[in-house]
Short mmCIF file of C-alpha atoms in Angstrom, two decimals:
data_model
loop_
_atom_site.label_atom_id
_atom_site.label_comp_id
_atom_site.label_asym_id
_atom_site.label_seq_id
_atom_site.Cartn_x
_atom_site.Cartn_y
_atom_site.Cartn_z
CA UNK A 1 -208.64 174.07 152.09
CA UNK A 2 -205.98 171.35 153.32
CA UNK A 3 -208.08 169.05 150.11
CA UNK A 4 -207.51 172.26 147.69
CA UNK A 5 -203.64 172.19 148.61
CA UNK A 6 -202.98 168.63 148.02
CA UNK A 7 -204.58 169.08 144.33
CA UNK A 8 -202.58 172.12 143.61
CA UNK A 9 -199.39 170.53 144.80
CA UNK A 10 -200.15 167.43 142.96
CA UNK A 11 -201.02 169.18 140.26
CA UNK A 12 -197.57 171.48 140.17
CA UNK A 13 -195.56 168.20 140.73
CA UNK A 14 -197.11 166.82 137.70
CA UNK A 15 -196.07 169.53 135.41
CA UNK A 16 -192.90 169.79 137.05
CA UNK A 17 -192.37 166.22 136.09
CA UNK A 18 -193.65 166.98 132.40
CA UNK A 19 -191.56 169.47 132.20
CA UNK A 20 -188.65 167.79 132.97
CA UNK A 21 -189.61 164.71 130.76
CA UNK A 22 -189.70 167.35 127.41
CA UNK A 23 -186.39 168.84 128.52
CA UNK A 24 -184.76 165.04 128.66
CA UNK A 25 -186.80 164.33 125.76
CA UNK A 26 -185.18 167.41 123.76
CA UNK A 27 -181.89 166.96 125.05
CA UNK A 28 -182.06 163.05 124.30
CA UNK A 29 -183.07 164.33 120.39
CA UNK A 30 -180.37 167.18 120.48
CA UNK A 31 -177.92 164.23 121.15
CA UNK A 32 -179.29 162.32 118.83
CA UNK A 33 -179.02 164.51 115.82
CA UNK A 34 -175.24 165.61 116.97
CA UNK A 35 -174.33 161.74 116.76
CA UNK A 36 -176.18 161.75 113.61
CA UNK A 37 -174.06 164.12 112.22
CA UNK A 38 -170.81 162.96 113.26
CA UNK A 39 -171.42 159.95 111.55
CA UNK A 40 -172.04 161.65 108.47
CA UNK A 41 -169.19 163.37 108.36
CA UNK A 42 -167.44 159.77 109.15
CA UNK A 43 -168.67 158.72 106.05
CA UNK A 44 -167.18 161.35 104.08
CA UNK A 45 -164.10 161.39 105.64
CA UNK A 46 -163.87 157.38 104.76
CA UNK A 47 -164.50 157.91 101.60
CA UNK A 48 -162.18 160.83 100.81
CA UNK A 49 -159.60 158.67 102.40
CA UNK A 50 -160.39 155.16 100.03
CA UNK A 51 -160.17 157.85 97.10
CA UNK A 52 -156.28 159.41 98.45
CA UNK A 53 -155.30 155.36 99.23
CA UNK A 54 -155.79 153.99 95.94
CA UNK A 55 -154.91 157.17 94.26
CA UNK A 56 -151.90 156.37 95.93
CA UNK A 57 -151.23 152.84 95.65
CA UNK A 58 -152.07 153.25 91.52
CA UNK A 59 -149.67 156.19 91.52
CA UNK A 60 -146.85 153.98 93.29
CA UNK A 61 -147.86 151.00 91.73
CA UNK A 62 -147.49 151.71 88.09
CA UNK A 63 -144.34 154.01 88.62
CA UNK A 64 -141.49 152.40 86.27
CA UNK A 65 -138.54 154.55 84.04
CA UNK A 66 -136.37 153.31 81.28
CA UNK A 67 -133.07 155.11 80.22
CA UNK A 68 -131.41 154.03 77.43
CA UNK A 69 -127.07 153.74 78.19
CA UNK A 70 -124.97 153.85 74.72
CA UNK A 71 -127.26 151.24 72.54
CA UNK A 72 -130.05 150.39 72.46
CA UNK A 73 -129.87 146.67 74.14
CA UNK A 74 -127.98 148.25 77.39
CA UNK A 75 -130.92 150.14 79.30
CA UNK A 76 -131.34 151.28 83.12
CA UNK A 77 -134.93 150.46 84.64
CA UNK A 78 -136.15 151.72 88.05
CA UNK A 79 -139.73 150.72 89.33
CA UNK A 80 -140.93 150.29 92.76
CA UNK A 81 -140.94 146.64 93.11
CA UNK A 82 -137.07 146.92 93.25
CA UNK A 83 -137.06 148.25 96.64
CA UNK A 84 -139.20 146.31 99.23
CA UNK A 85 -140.30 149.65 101.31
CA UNK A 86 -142.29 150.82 98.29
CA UNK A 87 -143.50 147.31 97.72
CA UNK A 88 -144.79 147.58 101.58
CA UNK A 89 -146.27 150.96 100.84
CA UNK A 90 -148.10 149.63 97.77
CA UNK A 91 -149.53 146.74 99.61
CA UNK A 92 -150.45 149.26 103.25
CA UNK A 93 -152.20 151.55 100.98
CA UNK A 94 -154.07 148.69 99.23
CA UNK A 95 -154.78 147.11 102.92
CA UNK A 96 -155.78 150.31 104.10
CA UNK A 97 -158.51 150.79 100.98
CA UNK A 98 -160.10 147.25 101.27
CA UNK A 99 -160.59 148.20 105.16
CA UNK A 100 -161.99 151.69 104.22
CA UNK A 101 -164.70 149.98 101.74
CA UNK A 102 -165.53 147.24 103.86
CA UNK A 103 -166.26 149.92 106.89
CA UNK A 104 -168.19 151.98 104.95
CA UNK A 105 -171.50 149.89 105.76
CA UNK A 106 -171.00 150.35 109.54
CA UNK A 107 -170.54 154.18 108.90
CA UNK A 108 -173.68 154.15 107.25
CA UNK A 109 -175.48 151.99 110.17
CA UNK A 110 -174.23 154.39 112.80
CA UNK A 111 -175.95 157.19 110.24
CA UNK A 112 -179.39 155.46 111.14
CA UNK A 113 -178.47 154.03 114.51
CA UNK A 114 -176.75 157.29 116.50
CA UNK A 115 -176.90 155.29 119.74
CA UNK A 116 -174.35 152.28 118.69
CA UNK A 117 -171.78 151.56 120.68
CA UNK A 118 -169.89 148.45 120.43
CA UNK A 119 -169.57 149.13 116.47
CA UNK A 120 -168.01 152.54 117.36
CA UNK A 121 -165.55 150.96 119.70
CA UNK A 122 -164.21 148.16 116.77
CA UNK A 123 -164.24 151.47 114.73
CA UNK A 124 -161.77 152.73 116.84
CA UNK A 125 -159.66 149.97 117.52
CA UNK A 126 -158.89 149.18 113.63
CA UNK A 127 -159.00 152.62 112.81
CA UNK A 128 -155.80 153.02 115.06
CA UNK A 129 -154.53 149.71 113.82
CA UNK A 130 -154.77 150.90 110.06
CA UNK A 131 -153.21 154.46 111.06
CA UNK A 132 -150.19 152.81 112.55
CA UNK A 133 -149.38 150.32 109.19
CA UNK A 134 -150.00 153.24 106.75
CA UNK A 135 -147.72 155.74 109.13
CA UNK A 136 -145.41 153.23 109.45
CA UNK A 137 -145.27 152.67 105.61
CA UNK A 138 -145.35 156.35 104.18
CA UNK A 139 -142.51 157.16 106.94
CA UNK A 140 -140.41 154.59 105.47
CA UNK A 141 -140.87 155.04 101.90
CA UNK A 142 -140.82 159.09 102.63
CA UNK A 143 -137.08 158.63 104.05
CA UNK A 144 -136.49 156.51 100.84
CA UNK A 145 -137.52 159.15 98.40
CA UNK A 146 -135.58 161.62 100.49
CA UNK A 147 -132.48 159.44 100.00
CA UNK A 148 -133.27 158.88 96.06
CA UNK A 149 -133.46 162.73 95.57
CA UNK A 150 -130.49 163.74 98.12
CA UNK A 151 -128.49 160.51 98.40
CA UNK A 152 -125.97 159.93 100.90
CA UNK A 153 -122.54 160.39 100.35
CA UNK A 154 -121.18 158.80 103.93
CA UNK A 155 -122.69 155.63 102.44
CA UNK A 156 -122.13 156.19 99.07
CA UNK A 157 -125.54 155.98 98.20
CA UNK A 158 -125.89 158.34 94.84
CA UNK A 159 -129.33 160.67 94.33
CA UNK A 160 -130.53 158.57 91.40
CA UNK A 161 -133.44 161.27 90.28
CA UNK A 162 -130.97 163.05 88.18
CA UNK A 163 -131.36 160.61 86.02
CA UNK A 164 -134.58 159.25 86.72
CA UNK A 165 -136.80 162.40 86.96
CA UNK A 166 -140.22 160.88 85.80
CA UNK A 167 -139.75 157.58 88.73
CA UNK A 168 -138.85 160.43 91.30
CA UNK A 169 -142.11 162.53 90.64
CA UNK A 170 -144.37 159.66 90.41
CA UNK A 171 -143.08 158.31 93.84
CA UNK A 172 -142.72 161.90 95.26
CA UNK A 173 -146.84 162.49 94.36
CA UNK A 174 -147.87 159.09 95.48
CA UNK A 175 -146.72 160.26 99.40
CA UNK A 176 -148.88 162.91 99.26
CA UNK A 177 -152.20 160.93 99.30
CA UNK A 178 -150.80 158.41 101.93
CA UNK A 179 -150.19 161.16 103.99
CA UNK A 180 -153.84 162.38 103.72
CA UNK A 181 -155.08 159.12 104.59
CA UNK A 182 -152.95 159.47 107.56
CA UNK A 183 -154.82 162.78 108.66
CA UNK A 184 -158.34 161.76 107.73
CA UNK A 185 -157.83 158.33 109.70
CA UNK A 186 -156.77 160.33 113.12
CA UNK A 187 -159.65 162.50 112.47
CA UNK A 188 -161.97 159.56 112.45
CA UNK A 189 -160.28 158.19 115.62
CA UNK A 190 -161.02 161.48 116.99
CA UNK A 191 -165.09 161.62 115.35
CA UNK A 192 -165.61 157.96 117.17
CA UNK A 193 -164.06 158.83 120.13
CA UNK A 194 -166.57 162.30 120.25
CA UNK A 195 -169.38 160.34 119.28
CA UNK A 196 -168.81 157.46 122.15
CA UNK A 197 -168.54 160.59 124.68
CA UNK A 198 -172.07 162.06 123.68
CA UNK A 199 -172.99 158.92 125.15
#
């Protein structure tokens, strides 16, 4: 009897311990695939946000307006190399991209390899490092445009998109991508930092 209870104990420790091996093995997988899936939608977001950068950048980039004043010869030109914060904007957006491309590969490792770690951590660090030089940039050239369609009349700066509609637009338009970028960039912050939890 005492021989037939050590067997049957034995035995129900041995699918206790199977049983709790499937339900680590199943929550190890469930883990797995929910990392998996993060990642995926880190690659999307990454590439929605080179697509809004260099959308903007172009848009910014290639903004320029002639007027004519009495002849011919005497013209008015605005582009955005005439004031340094859209130059800056131009050149964060463009800084921003060429990160975004080069980080795509990574995105795409952590696809097939869920359990990285270290990778997800540089992720995080640059992300917030890009976020902060494109924030900084659209902020600046946003309070720029506000001041080229309202002016300032204290300083006796003059709203100069009466007159130069078509520059005003194009700059105007370009913010709106940068500003996307912005959002998809603190969602990836916020995708690493969910995936590095699951850990």
């Amino acid at each position: 009897m005492e021989g037939k209870a050590a067997v049957t104990t034995s035995t129900e420790h041995g699918e206790a311990s199977k049983t709790s091996a499937r339900t680590v093995v199943i929550g190890s997988s469930r883990g797995g695939a929910a990392s998996r899936a993060l990642s995926v939608v880190d690659l999307i977001l990454r590439v929605v946000a080179v697509v809004a950068t260099v959308g903007s950048a172009i848009a910014m980039g290639t903004t320029n307006q002639t007027l004519p004043f009495f002849t011919q010869f005497l013209r008015f030109k605005a582009q955005y190399s005439d004031l340094p914060t859209l130059t800056l904007f131009v050149v964060a957006n463009s800084v921003l991209a060429a990160y975004l491309v080069l980080s795509i590969p990574l995105s795409i490792v952590h696809i097939i390899r869920s359990r990285a770690r270290y990778s997800r951590l540089v992720l995080i660090f640059l992300d917030s490092v890009t976020l902060a030089l494109v924030t900084a940039a659209a902020s600046a050239s946003a309070a720029i445009v506000y001041l080229a369609h309202k002016g300032n009349v204290r300083a006796n700066w003059f709203a100069i998109c009466q007159q130069f509609d078509s520059f005003c637009d194009r700059i105007s338009g370009s913010l709106i991508g940068s500003f996307a970028a912005m959002a998809v960039l603190l969602l990836l912050v916020l995708l690493s930092a969910a995936a590095l939890a699951r850990r």
